[in-house]
mmCIF file of C-alpha atoms in Angstrom:
data_model
loop_
_atom_site.group_PDB
_atom_site.id
_atom_site.type_symbol
_atom_site.label_atom_id
_atom_site.label_comp_id
_atom_site.label_asym_id
_atom_site.label_seq_id
_atom_site.Cartn_x
_atom_site.Cartn_y
_atom_site.Cartn_z
ATOM 1 C CA MET A 1 -0.973 14.929 -41.284
ATOM 2 C CA ASN A 2 2.567 13.966 -40.270
ATOM 3 C CA TYR A 3 2.448 10.397 -38.980
ATOM 4 C CA ASN A 4 5.425 10.711 -36.618
ATOM 5 C CA ILE A 5 4.357 14.024 -35.128
ATOM 6 C CA CYS A 6 0.743 12.874 -34.776
ATOM 7 C CA THR A 7 1.812 9.636 -33.034
ATOM 8 C CA HIS A 8 3.889 11.663 -30.592
ATOM 9 C CA ILE A 9 1.083 14.151 -29.961
ATOM 10 C CA LYS A 10 -1.491 11.389 -29.453
ATOM 11 C CA ASP A 11 0.763 9.762 -26.876
ATOM 12 C CA LEU A 12 0.870 13.085 -25.044
ATOM 13 C CA LEU A 13 -2.815 13.959 -25.251
ATOM 14 C CA PRO A 14 -3.897 12.218 -22.014
ATOM 15 C CA ASP A 15 -1.229 14.166 -20.127
ATOM 16 C CA PHE A 16 -2.181 17.343 -21.997
ATOM 17 C CA ILE A 17 -5.848 17.172 -20.962
ATOM 18 C CA ARG A 18 -4.733 16.633 -17.362
ATOM 19 C CA ASP A 19 -2.368 19.651 -17.515
ATOM 20 C CA LYS A 20 0.581 17.364 -16.835
ATOM 21 C CA VAL A 21 2.854 18.582 -19.627
ATOM 22 C CA SER A 22 5.292 21.475 -19.491
ATOM 23 C CA SER A 23 4.164 24.845 -20.761
ATOM 24 C CA GLU A 24 6.498 24.449 -23.733
ATOM 25 C CA TYR A 25 4.945 21.118 -24.716
ATOM 26 C CA SER A 26 1.493 22.470 -24.034
ATOM 27 C CA LEU A 27 2.037 25.231 -26.586
ATOM 28 C CA ARG A 28 3.318 22.721 -29.153
ATOM 29 C CA VAL A 29 0.327 20.433 -28.632
ATOM 30 C CA ARG A 30 -2.141 23.311 -28.802
ATOM 31 C CA SER A 31 -0.513 24.604 -31.973
ATOM 32 C CA HIS A 32 -0.641 21.132 -33.540
ATOM 33 C CA LEU A 33 -4.303 20.638 -32.608
ATOM 34 C CA ASP A 34 -5.162 23.887 -34.383
ATOM 35 C CA THR A 35 -3.822 22.501 -37.653
ATOM 36 C CA CYS A 36 -4.498 18.733 -37.454
ATOM 37 C CA THR A 37 -8.123 17.597 -37.640
ATOM 38 C CA ASP A 38 -7.327 13.984 -36.837
ATOM 39 C CA CYS A 39 -5.480 14.791 -33.595
ATOM 40 C CA ASN A 40 -8.079 17.385 -32.643
ATOM 41 C CA ASP A 41 -10.870 14.794 -33.073
ATOM 42 C CA GLU A 42 -8.985 12.425 -30.801
ATOM 43 C CA PHE A 43 -8.464 15.220 -28.285
ATOM 44 C CA LEU A 44 -12.234 15.843 -28.158
ATOM 45 C CA ILE A 45 -12.927 12.134 -27.620
ATOM 46 C CA LEU A 46 -10.446 11.990 -24.753
ATOM 47 C CA GLN A 47 -12.095 14.985 -23.114
ATOM 48 C CA LYS A 48 -15.461 13.245 -23.319
ATOM 49 C CA ILE A 49 -14.066 10.044 -21.829
ATOM 50 C CA GLN A 50 -12.550 11.996 -18.966
ATOM 51 C CA VAL A 51 -15.834 13.760 -18.227
ATOM 52 C CA ALA A 52 -17.700 10.435 -18.329
ATOM 53 C CA THR A 53 -15.648 9.091 -15.418
ATOM 54 C CA PRO A 54 -18.103 7.833 -12.802
ATOM 55 C CA ILE A 55 -18.017 9.351 -9.344
ATOM 56 C CA PRO A 56 -18.214 7.114 -6.288
ATOM 57 C CA PRO A 57 -21.108 7.145 -3.787
ATOM 58 C CA VAL A 58 -20.703 10.048 -1.363
ATOM 59 C CA ASP A 59 -20.301 7.800 1.671
ATOM 60 C CA LEU A 60 -17.863 5.345 0.083
ATOM 61 C CA ALA A 61 -14.685 6.919 1.474
ATOM 62 C CA ALA A 62 -16.134 6.927 5.003
ATOM 63 C CA LYS A 63 -17.206 3.279 4.712
ATOM 64 C CA ILE A 64 -13.776 2.256 3.451
ATOM 65 C CA LYS A 65 -12.051 4.091 6.311
ATOM 66 C CA ILE A 66 -14.216 2.321 8.897
ATOM 67 C CA SER A 67 -13.702 -1.101 7.284
ATOM 68 C CA VAL A 68 -9.950 -0.622 7.044
ATOM 69 C CA ALA A 69 -9.681 0.654 10.632
ATOM 70 C CA ASN A 70 -11.679 -2.340 11.948
ATOM 71 C CA ASP A 71 -9.615 -4.743 9.916
ATOM 72 C CA ARG A 72 -6.328 -3.235 11.101
ATOM 73 C CA ARG A 73 -7.477 -3.549 14.732
ATOM 74 C CA GLN A 74 -8.533 -7.175 14.222
ATOM 75 C CA THR A 75 -5.375 -7.971 12.337
ATOM 76 C CA TYR A 76 -3.345 -6.683 15.279
ATOM 77 C CA TRP A 77 -4.860 -9.301 17.653
ATOM 78 C CA SER A 78 -5.813 -11.905 15.119
ATOM 79 C CA PRO A 79 -5.069 -15.596 15.879
ATOM 80 C CA THR A 80 -1.984 -15.264 13.730
ATOM 81 C CA TRP A 81 -0.672 -12.420 15.868
ATOM 82 C CA GLN A 82 -1.590 -14.204 19.081
ATOM 83 C CA PHE A 83 0.233 -17.318 17.900
ATOM 84 C CA SER A 84 3.221 -15.212 16.881
ATOM 85 C CA PHE A 85 3.283 -13.536 20.296
ATOM 86 C CA ALA A 86 3.119 -16.888 22.122
ATOM 87 C CA ALA A 87 5.847 -18.289 19.883
ATOM 88 C CA ALA A 88 8.046 -15.266 20.584
ATOM 89 C CA VAL A 89 7.647 -15.728 24.368
ATOM 90 C CA ILE A 90 8.505 -19.447 24.156
ATOM 91 C CA ILE A 91 11.546 -18.761 22.007
ATOM 92 C CA ALA A 92 12.738 -16.039 24.427
ATOM 93 C CA LEU A 93 12.381 -18.330 27.456
ATOM 94 C CA GLY A 94 14.069 -21.216 25.650
ATOM 95 C CA THR A 95 16.947 -19.039 24.536
ATOM 96 C CA THR A 96 17.470 -17.747 28.088
ATOM 97 C CA PHE A 97 17.468 -21.295 29.483
ATOM 98 C CA ILE A 98 19.980 -22.542 26.924
ATOM 99 C CA TRP A 99 22.192 -19.502 27.455
ATOM 100 C CA GLN A 100 22.285 -20.048 31.195
ATOM 101 C CA ARG A 101 23.164 -23.701 30.698
ATOM 102 C CA THR A 102 26.037 -22.899 28.407
ATOM 103 C CA GLN A 103 27.617 -20.193 30.608
ATOM 104 C CA ASN A 104 30.719 -21.169 32.811
ATOM 105 C CA PHE A 105 29.502 -20.012 36.186
ATOM 106 C CA PRO A 106 31.858 -20.908 39.186
ATOM 107 C CA ASP A 107 30.695 -23.845 41.327
ATOM 108 C CA THR A 108 28.893 -22.560 44.435
ATOM 109 C CA ASN A 109 30.397 -25.216 46.727
ATOM 110 C CA GLN A 110 33.848 -24.388 45.511
ATOM 111 C CA LEU A 111 33.231 -20.715 46.236
ATOM 112 C CA ILE A 112 32.191 -21.496 49.827
ATOM 113 C CA GLN A 113 35.230 -23.692 50.388
ATOM 114 C CA GLU A 114 37.516 -20.997 49.024
ATOM 115 C CA SER A 115 35.882 -18.494 51.326
ATOM 116 C CA VAL A 116 36.513 -20.778 54.350
ATOM 117 C CA LEU A 117 40.122 -21.381 53.369
ATOM 118 C CA ILE A 118 40.781 -17.711 52.913
ATOM 119 C CA SER A 119 39.072 -16.648 56.123
ATOM 120 C CA TRP A 120 40.422 -19.488 58.295
ATOM 121 C CA PRO A 121 43.690 -17.978 59.451
ATOM 122 C CA MET A 122 42.141 -14.490 59.734
ATOM 123 C CA ASP A 123 39.023 -15.372 61.764
ATOM 124 C CA ASP A 124 40.181 -18.197 63.959
ATOM 125 C CA VAL A 125 43.581 -17.320 65.293
ATOM 126 C CA VAL A 126 43.475 -19.624 68.262
ATOM 127 C CA GLY A 127 41.903 -22.797 66.970
ATOM 128 C CA GLY A 128 43.551 -22.957 63.546
ATOM 129 C CA ILE A 129 46.169 -25.601 62.995
ATOM 130 C CA PRO A 130 48.379 -23.299 60.955
ATOM 131 C CA MET A 131 48.753 -21.063 64.003
ATOM 132 C CA PHE A 132 49.896 -23.900 66.285
ATOM 133 C CA LYS A 133 52.305 -25.853 64.171
ATOM 134 C CA ASP A 134 55.302 -23.525 64.679
ATOM 135 C CA LEU A 135 54.830 -23.063 68.456
ATOM 136 C CA SER A 136 57.222 -24.690 70.893
ATOM 137 C CA GLU A 137 55.804 -26.870 73.671
ATOM 138 C CA ASP A 138 56.369 -24.106 76.281
ATOM 139 C CA GLU A 139 54.702 -21.509 74.133
ATOM 140 C CA LEU A 140 51.746 -23.823 73.637
ATOM 141 C CA ILE A 141 51.357 -24.458 77.363
ATOM 142 C CA THR A 142 51.503 -20.704 78.012
ATOM 143 C CA LEU A 143 48.833 -20.101 75.410
ATOM 144 C CA LEU A 144 46.548 -22.761 76.867
ATOM 145 C CA GLU A 145 46.978 -21.307 80.337
ATOM 146 C CA GLU A 146 46.046 -17.879 79.079
ATOM 147 C CA LEU A 147 42.958 -19.315 77.480
ATOM 148 C CA ASP A 148 41.937 -21.171 80.611
ATOM 149 C CA GLY A 149 42.611 -18.183 82.786
ATOM 150 C CA MET B 1 -4.416 14.737 15.796
ATOM 151 C CA ASP B 2 -3.833 15.634 12.173
ATOM 152 C CA GLU B 3 -0.149 16.505 12.030
ATOM 153 C CA TYR B 4 0.176 17.131 8.338
ATOM 154 C CA PRO B 5 -1.898 18.709 5.591
ATOM 155 C CA ARG B 6 -4.217 16.669 3.441
ATOM 156 C CA ASP B 7 -3.249 18.384 0.200
ATOM 157 C CA GLU B 8 -0.848 17.113 -2.437
ATOM 158 C CA THR B 9 2.223 18.460 -0.617
ATOM 159 C CA VAL B 10 2.468 15.180 1.268
ATOM 160 C CA LEU B 11 3.530 12.461 -1.142
ATOM 161 C CA ASP B 12 1.937 9.040 -1.185
ATOM 162 C CA GLU B 13 5.288 7.480 -0.328
ATOM 163 C CA GLU B 14 5.476 9.461 2.914
ATOM 164 C CA LEU B 15 1.895 8.516 3.795
ATOM 165 C CA VAL B 16 2.606 4.848 3.055
ATOM 166 C CA LYS B 17 5.584 4.892 5.430
ATOM 167 C CA ARG B 18 3.438 6.423 8.150
ATOM 168 C CA ALA B 19 0.658 3.924 7.491
ATOM 169 C CA GLN B 20 3.197 1.102 7.769
ATOM 170 C CA ASP B 21 4.083 2.491 11.206
ATOM 171 C CA GLY B 22 0.426 2.292 12.223
ATOM 172 C CA ASP B 23 -0.662 5.873 11.510
ATOM 173 C CA ASN B 24 -4.399 5.762 10.795
ATOM 174 C CA ILE B 25 -4.551 9.385 9.658
ATOM 175 C CA ALA B 26 -2.178 8.536 6.833
ATOM 176 C CA VAL B 27 -4.423 5.603 5.934
ATOM 177 C CA ASN B 28 -7.452 7.886 5.775
ATOM 178 C CA ILE B 29 -5.683 10.389 3.536
ATOM 179 C CA LEU B 30 -4.671 7.600 1.144
ATOM 180 C CA VAL B 31 -8.295 6.433 1.057
ATOM 181 C CA ASP B 32 -9.493 9.986 0.332
ATOM 182 C CA ARG B 33 -7.000 10.330 -2.492
ATOM 183 C CA HIS B 34 -7.577 7.061 -4.267
ATOM 184 C CA HIS B 35 -11.074 5.773 -3.554
ATOM 185 C CA ALA B 36 -12.548 7.392 -6.659
ATOM 186 C CA VAL B 37 -10.135 5.724 -9.086
ATOM 187 C CA VAL B 38 -10.476 2.424 -7.273
ATOM 188 C CA PHE B 39 -14.258 2.633 -7.483
ATOM 189 C CA SER B 40 -14.084 3.558 -11.154
ATOM 190 C CA LYS B 41 -11.994 0.460 -11.976
ATOM 191 C CA CYS B 42 -14.204 -1.829 -9.905
ATOM 192 C CA LEU B 43 -17.242 -0.484 -11.683
ATOM 193 C CA ALA B 44 -15.640 -0.902 -15.089
ATOM 194 C CA ILE B 45 -14.984 -4.570 -14.389
ATOM 195 C CA ILE B 46 -17.939 -5.606 -12.226
ATOM 196 C CA GLY B 47 -20.604 -3.416 -13.764
ATOM 197 C CA ASP B 48 -22.728 -2.926 -10.676
ATOM 198 C CA GLU B 49 -22.442 0.139 -8.500
ATOM 199 C CA ASP B 50 -23.191 -1.528 -5.146
ATOM 200 C CA LEU B 51 -20.894 -4.453 -5.825
ATOM 201 C CA ALA B 52 -18.218 -2.072 -7.079
ATOM 202 C CA ALA B 53 -18.439 -0.207 -3.763
ATOM 203 C CA ASP B 54 -18.037 -3.518 -1.884
ATOM 204 C CA ALA B 55 -15.110 -4.489 -4.103
ATOM 205 C CA SER B 56 -13.532 -1.077 -3.461
ATOM 206 C CA GLN B 57 -13.690 -1.673 0.292
ATOM 207 C CA GLU B 58 -12.174 -5.134 -0.097
ATOM 208 C CA SER B 59 -9.431 -3.779 -2.329
ATOM 209 C CA PHE B 60 -8.399 -1.207 0.276
ATOM 210 C CA ILE B 61 -8.570 -3.760 3.082
ATOM 211 C CA LYS B 62 -6.326 -6.140 1.157
ATOM 212 C CA ALA B 63 -3.951 -3.357 0.189
ATOM 213 C CA PHE B 64 -3.505 -2.139 3.773
ATOM 214 C CA ARG B 65 -3.209 -5.714 5.061
ATOM 215 C CA SER B 66 -0.256 -6.280 2.767
ATOM 216 C CA LEU B 67 1.189 -2.778 3.059
ATOM 217 C CA ASP B 68 4.317 -4.150 4.735
ATOM 218 C CA ARG B 69 5.078 -5.985 1.514
ATOM 219 C CA PHE B 70 4.903 -2.778 -0.550
ATOM 220 C CA ARG B 71 8.513 -1.962 -1.417
ATOM 221 C CA GLY B 72 7.966 1.082 -3.610
ATOM 222 C CA ASP B 73 9.043 -0.552 -6.874
ATOM 223 C CA SER B 74 6.032 1.175 -8.429
ATOM 224 C CA SER B 75 3.897 4.049 -7.182
ATOM 225 C CA PHE B 76 1.368 3.303 -4.457
ATOM 226 C CA LYS B 77 -1.436 4.114 -6.886
ATOM 227 C CA THR B 78 -0.187 1.604 -9.468
ATOM 228 C CA TRP B 79 0.216 -1.045 -6.773
ATOM 229 C CA LEU B 80 -3.258 -0.300 -5.393
ATOM 230 C CA LEU B 81 -4.857 -0.462 -8.842
ATOM 231 C CA ALA B 82 -3.222 -3.831 -9.524
ATOM 232 C CA ILE B 83 -4.776 -5.140 -6.303
ATOM 233 C CA THR B 84 -8.097 -3.523 -7.238
ATOM 234 C CA ILE B 85 -8.240 -5.176 -10.643
ATOM 235 C CA ASN B 86 -7.390 -8.591 -9.193
ATOM 236 C CA GLU B 87 -9.946 -8.115 -6.455
ATOM 237 C CA SER B 88 -12.621 -7.042 -8.943
ATOM 238 C CA ARG B 89 -11.983 -10.082 -11.108
ATOM 239 C CA GLY B 90 -12.197 -12.280 -8.022
ATOM 240 C CA PHE B 91 -15.426 -10.547 -7.057
ATOM 241 C CA LEU B 92 -16.814 -11.173 -10.484
ATOM 242 C CA ARG B 93 -15.985 -14.868 -10.271
ATOM 243 C CA LYS B 94 -17.498 -15.032 -6.790
ATOM 244 C CA ILE B 95 -20.830 -13.633 -7.865
ATOM 245 C CA GLY B 96 -20.901 -15.919 -10.849
ATOM 246 C CA ARG B 97 -20.881 -13.423 -13.633
ATOM 247 C CA LEU B 98 -19.849 -14.942 -16.917
ATOM 248 C CA LYS B 99 -18.688 -11.756 -18.495
ATOM 249 C CA GLU B 100 -17.185 -8.530 -17.296
ATOM 250 C CA GLN B 101 -19.428 -5.674 -18.226
ATOM 251 C CA VAL B 102 -20.076 -2.025 -17.652
ATOM 252 C CA LEU B 103 -23.334 -0.887 -16.154
ATOM 253 C CA GLU B 104 -25.239 1.833 -17.855
ATOM 254 C CA GLY B 105 -26.657 4.862 -16.125
ATOM 255 C CA VAL B 106 -24.185 5.273 -13.296
ATOM 256 C CA ARG B 107 -23.465 8.699 -11.881
ATOM 257 C CA GLU B 108 -20.993 10.884 -13.640
ATOM 258 C CA ILE B 109 -19.222 14.122 -12.932
ATOM 259 C CA VAL B 110 -21.624 16.972 -13.412
ATOM 260 C CA ASP B 111 -21.328 20.613 -12.578
ATOM 261 C CA PRO B 112 -23.945 21.518 -9.974
ATOM 262 C CA GLY B 113 -24.236 24.891 -11.662
ATOM 263 C CA ASN B 114 -25.459 23.364 -14.919
ATOM 264 C CA ASP B 115 -29.022 23.977 -15.968
ATOM 265 C CA PRO B 116 -31.210 20.841 -16.224
ATOM 266 C CA MET B 117 -31.043 20.708 -20.010
ATOM 267 C CA THR B 118 -27.247 20.860 -20.056
ATOM 268 C CA GLU B 119 -27.110 18.168 -17.416
ATOM 269 C CA VAL B 120 -29.348 15.900 -19.490
ATOM 270 C CA VAL B 121 -27.051 16.358 -22.467
ATOM 271 C CA ILE B 122 -23.956 15.621 -20.384
ATOM 272 C CA ARG B 123 -25.517 12.505 -18.849
ATOM 273 C CA SER B 124 -26.663 11.297 -22.222
ATOM 274 C CA GLU B 125 -23.216 11.788 -23.739
ATOM 275 C CA ALA B 126 -21.569 10.090 -20.739
ATOM 276 C CA ASP B 127 -23.915 7.111 -21.129
ATOM 277 C CA ARG B 128 -23.045 6.884 -24.806
ATOM 278 C CA ILE B 129 -19.322 6.895 -24.025
ATOM 279 C CA ARG B 130 -19.640 4.261 -21.321
ATOM 280 C CA LYS B 131 -21.648 2.039 -23.637
ATOM 281 C CA ALA B 132 -18.927 2.383 -26.231
ATOM 282 C CA MET B 133 -16.269 1.655 -23.600
ATOM 283 C CA SER B 134 -18.097 -1.476 -22.506
ATOM 284 C CA GLY B 135 -17.811 -2.759 -26.057
ATOM 285 C CA LEU B 136 -14.003 -2.731 -25.959
ATOM 286 C CA PRO B 137 -11.975 -5.844 -25.163
ATOM 287 C CA LYS B 138 -10.954 -5.910 -21.495
ATOM 288 C CA LYS B 139 -7.286 -4.960 -21.921
ATOM 289 C CA GLN B 140 -8.115 -2.131 -24.318
ATOM 290 C CA ARG B 141 -10.787 -0.815 -21.958
ATOM 291 C CA LEU B 142 -8.463 -0.885 -18.953
ATOM 292 C CA SER B 143 -5.586 0.652 -20.908
ATOM 293 C CA VAL B 144 -7.788 3.544 -22.035
ATOM 294 C CA MET B 145 -9.203 4.116 -18.557
ATOM 295 C CA LEU B 146 -5.859 3.916 -16.800
ATOM 296 C CA ARG B 147 -4.222 6.253 -19.325
ATOM 297 C CA ILE B 148 -6.973 8.869 -19.551
ATOM 298 C CA GLU B 149 -8.724 8.791 -16.196
ATOM 299 C CA ASP B 150 -5.690 8.071 -14.050
ATOM 300 C CA GLY B 151 -2.902 9.498 -16.186
ATOM 301 C CA LEU B 152 -0.717 6.417 -15.783
ATOM 302 C CA SER B 153 2.234 5.805 -18.085
ATOM 303 C CA PHE B 154 2.270 2.798 -20.414
ATOM 304 C CA LYS B 155 4.897 1.224 -18.174
ATOM 305 C CA GLU B 156 2.615 1.517 -15.152
ATOM 306 C CA ILE B 157 -0.357 0.232 -17.141
ATOM 307 C CA SER B 158 1.653 -2.764 -18.317
ATOM 308 C CA LYS B 159 2.341 -3.763 -14.696
ATOM 309 C CA ILE B 160 -1.328 -3.547 -13.810
ATOM 310 C CA ILE B 161 -2.788 -5.423 -16.768
ATOM 311 C CA GLY B 162 0.103 -7.866 -16.953
ATOM 312 C CA SER B 163 1.591 -7.111 -20.339
ATOM 313 C CA SER B 164 4.605 -5.428 -21.900
ATOM 314 C CA ASP B 165 4.905 -1.636 -22.242
ATOM 315 C CA VAL B 166 4.498 -1.959 -25.995
ATOM 316 C CA SER B 167 1.407 -4.096 -25.621
ATOM 317 C CA ALA B 168 -0.136 -1.582 -23.216
ATOM 318 C CA ARG B 169 0.502 1.214 -25.717
ATOM 319 C CA VAL B 170 -0.948 -0.782 -28.597
ATOM 320 C CA ASN B 171 -3.990 -1.707 -26.496
ATOM 321 C CA TYR B 172 -4.511 1.950 -25.640
ATOM 322 C CA HIS B 173 -4.281 3.223 -29.222
ATOM 323 C CA ASN B 174 -6.421 0.385 -30.584
ATOM 324 C CA GLY B 175 -8.994 1.145 -27.894
ATOM 325 C CA ILE B 176 -9.071 4.842 -28.769
ATOM 326 C CA HIS B 177 -9.277 4.021 -32.463
ATOM 327 C CA ARG B 178 -12.253 1.730 -31.815
ATOM 328 C CA LEU B 179 -13.950 4.311 -29.583
ATOM 329 C CA ARG B 180 -13.629 6.939 -32.283
ATOM 330 C CA GLU B 181 -15.355 4.621 -34.721
ATOM 331 C CA LEU B 182 -18.127 3.850 -32.241
ATOM 332 C CA LEU B 183 -18.661 7.457 -31.185
ATOM 333 C CA GLU B 184 -18.569 9.089 -34.603
ATOM 334 C CA PRO B 185 -21.821 10.904 -35.232
#
């Protein structure tokens, strides 16, 4: 018995019995087991332990799937989720309100006044003061006569 | 609709990602793959088959509830087994057991083609092994089970039982050594 080799082989035995070692290692382990009684005894014990693994009830997987599916549905609309959803809506509304308040929108009244000032000389040619100020008295009388006529 | 095969070609990591996105088929495949090892660990700690089945359900429910927190630092199986062992211990405390134990006479893997006499021998030998296992200290028992039944590395075992890699290895070898003494004819 070589202590170092045996320690290494014993570390590998669980993988060996599960066919999880490379073919090269598998050959080495098999060859060692043929010559080392101590390691071979341990190998036989491990095989027995593996075979003694209990199997679950046949309907266990189905029961687990149903339980998990129900729980995932409930979790989706649980009070926590409902609270989170409500909180998200409140935060969204609040953020929108604050954003609107902080934006520099033009004053509506100012816009209307600007519109009047701009349109004044275009829309009201006759009544607008700017149109009369440069007229001579004769021209003004002529204009008034035309309007009356 | 099942969009991907249920064999080993789809890795757990891929299934976990899909489950995190709400895919229930991926959840079901993960349950199919791991319910046996989860049940085995619950049974090893709780010692009662019905309670172990209940603990298995709870373990999966808790695992899938916290799936968003799974970051893939370890394998899904290692992470699930850590949850399972915590859940089983909690279950044990809940039902007021003073000591973790292993129940005798539970079902074991048998070949349906075996003749009755062979099956009796296999069951008898399995009972003897489980009795011997139940005599091991908790960390040794879990180290042996996780290494042999589940093929986990010592590093993975150390994460589950809460010890160092070296301690997990020592626990495993001491457990095997003790089992050999107990099972010697």
